[in-house]
C-alpha positions as a printed NumPy array, in Angstrom:
array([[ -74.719, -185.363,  157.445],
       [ -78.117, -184.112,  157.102],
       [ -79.824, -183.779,  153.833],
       [ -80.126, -180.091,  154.186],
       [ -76.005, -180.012,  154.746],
       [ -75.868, -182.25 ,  152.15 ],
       [ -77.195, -179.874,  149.354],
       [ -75.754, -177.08 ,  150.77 ],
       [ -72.105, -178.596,  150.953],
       [ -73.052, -179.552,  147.298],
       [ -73.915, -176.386,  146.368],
       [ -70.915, -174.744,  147.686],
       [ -68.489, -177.156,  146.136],
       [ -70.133, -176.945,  142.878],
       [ -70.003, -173.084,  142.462],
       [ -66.096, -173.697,  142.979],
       [ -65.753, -176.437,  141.151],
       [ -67.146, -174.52 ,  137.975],
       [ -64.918, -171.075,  139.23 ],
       [ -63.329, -170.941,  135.609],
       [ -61.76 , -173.13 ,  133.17 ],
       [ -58.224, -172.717,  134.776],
       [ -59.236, -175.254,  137.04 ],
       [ -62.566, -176.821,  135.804],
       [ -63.362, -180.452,  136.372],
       [ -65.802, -182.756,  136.555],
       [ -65.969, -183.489,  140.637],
       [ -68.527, -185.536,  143.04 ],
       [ -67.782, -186.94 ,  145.62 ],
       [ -69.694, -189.063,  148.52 ],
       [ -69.081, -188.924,  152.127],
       [ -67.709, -192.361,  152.012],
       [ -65.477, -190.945,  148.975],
       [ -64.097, -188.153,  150.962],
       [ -63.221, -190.091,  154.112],
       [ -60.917, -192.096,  151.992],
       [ -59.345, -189.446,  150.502],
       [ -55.453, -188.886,  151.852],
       [ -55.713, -186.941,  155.274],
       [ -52.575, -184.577,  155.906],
       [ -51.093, -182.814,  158.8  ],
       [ -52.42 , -179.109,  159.528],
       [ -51.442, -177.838,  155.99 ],
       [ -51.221, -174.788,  153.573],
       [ -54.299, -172.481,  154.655],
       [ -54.485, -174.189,  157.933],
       [ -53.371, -172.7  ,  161.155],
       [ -50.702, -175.591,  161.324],
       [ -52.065, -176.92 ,  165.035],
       [ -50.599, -180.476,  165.656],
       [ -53.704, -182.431,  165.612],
       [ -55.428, -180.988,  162.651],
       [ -56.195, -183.141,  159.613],
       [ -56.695, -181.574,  156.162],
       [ -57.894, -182.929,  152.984],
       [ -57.994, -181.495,  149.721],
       [ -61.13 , -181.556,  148.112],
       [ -60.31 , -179.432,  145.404],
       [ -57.614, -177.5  ,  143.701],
       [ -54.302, -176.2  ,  145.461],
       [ -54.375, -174.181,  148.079],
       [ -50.724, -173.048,  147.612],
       [ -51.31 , -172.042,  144.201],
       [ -53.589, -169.54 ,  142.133],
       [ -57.263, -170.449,  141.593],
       [ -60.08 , -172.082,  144.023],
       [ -59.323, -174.316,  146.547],
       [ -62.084, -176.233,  149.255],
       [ -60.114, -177.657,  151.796],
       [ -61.502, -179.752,  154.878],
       [ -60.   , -179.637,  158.038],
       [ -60.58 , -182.044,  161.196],
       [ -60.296, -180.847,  164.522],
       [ -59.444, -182.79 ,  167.532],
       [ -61.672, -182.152,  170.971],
       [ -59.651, -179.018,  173.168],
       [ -57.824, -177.426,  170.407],
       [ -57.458, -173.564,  170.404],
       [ -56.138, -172.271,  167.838],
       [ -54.773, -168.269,  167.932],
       [ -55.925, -165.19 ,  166.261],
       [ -54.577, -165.72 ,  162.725],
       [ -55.558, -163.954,  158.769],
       [ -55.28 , -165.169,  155.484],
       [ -54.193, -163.504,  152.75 ],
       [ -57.335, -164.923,  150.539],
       [ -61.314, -164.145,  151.183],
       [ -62.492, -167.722,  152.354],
       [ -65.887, -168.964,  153.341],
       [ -66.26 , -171.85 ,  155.621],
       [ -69.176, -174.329,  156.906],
       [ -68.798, -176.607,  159.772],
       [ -70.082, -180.017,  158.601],
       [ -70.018, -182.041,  162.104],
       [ -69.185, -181.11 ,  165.545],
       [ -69.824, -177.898,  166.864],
       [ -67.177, -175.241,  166.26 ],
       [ -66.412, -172.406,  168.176],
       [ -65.605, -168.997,  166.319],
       [ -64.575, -165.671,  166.558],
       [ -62.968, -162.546,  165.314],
       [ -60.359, -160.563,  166.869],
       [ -56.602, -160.371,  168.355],
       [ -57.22 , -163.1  ,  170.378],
       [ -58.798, -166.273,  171.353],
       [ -60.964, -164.956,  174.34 ],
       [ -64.245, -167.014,  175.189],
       [ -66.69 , -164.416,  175.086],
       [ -65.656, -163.404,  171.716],
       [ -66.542, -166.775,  170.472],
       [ -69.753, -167.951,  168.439],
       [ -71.281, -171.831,  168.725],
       [ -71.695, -172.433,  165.111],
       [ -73.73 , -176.208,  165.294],
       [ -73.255, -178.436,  162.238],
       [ -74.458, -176.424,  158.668],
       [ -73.215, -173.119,  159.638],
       [ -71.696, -171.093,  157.614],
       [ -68.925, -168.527,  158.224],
       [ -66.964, -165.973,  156.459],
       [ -62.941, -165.458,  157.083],
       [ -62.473, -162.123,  154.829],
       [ -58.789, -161.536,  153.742],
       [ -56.529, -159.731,  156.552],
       [ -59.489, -160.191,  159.536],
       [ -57.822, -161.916,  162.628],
       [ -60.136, -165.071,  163.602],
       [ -59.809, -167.265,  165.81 ],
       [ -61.567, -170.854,  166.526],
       [ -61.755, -174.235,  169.543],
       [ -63.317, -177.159,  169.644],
       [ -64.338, -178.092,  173.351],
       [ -65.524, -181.672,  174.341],
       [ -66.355, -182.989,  170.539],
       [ -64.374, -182.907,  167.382],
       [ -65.176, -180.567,  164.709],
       [ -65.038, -180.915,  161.001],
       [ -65.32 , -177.832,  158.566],
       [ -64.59 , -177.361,  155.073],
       [ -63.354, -174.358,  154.015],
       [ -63.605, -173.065,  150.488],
       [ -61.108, -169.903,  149.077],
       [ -58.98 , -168.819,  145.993],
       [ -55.295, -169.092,  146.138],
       [ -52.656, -168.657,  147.072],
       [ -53.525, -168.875,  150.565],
       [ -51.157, -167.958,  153.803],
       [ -51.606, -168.355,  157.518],
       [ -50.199, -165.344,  159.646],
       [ -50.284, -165.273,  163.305],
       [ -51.12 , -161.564,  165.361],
       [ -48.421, -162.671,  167.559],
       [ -45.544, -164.444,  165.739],
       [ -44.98 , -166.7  ,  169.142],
       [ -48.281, -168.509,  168.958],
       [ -47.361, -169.689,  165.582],
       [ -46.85 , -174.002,  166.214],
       [ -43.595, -174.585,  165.769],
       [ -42.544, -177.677,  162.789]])
């Protein structure tokens, strides 16, 4: 991660971490510390693709308060226009990750965002994402509780 990530990853956690007292806590924690955190399936405030990892960095995404989430993203995933019931800000940490807003996931709607972008997914606004040849890693920071909810119920992944 580059230094510039780095503080800016920082930053970002540390303006949730200190949200409120409802969920206040003392928090840091080093790459190294975060990769050996428990990794999950695709989970609450995910968009529940087979493939995707999440971690919890912080908080509960399925209840009230601030969560930061970070979610791993295998090479060739797509994953359909979806909202969220919560405002959420995002920024990719490693790979390159391919986003958009709309009703669906259509190429030219897409935007490269290169490791240390950052990204906004405002609450009801269908988005839409893919990784192409390399995996992507983002962490993704909102306030609970969060939901996933498909334009088209059928491109929900099934359990």
């Amino acid at each position: 991660m580059s230094p510039r990530l780095a503080i800016l990853a920082g930053l970002t956690l540390a303006s949730v971490a200190s949200a409120g007292p409802l969920h206040a806590q003392d928090l840091r924690l080093t790459p190294p510390e975060i990769a050996a955190l428990a990794k999950g399936g695709a989970g609450a405030g995910t968009s529940g693709v087979a493939g995707i990892r999440t971690t919890t960095l912080y908080g509960d995404p399925t209840k009230a308060g601030p969560y930061t989430i970070e979610i791993r993203v295998p090479p060739h995933t797509r994953i359909a226009a979806h909202s969220h019931k919560d405002d959420r800000t995002a920024v990719v940490v490693s790979g390159t990750w391919f986003f958009g807003y709309g009703r669906r996931n259509e190429d030219p709607l897409v935007k490269e965002l290169p490791p240390g972008s950052f990204y906004t997914e405002p609450a009801g606004v269908d988005h839409f994402a893919q990784t192409h040849d390399q995996p992507a890693s983002v962490y993704i920071f909102g306030y609970g509780p969060t939901s996933t909810d498909y334009v088209v119920a059928s491109d929900a992944p099934k359990p």
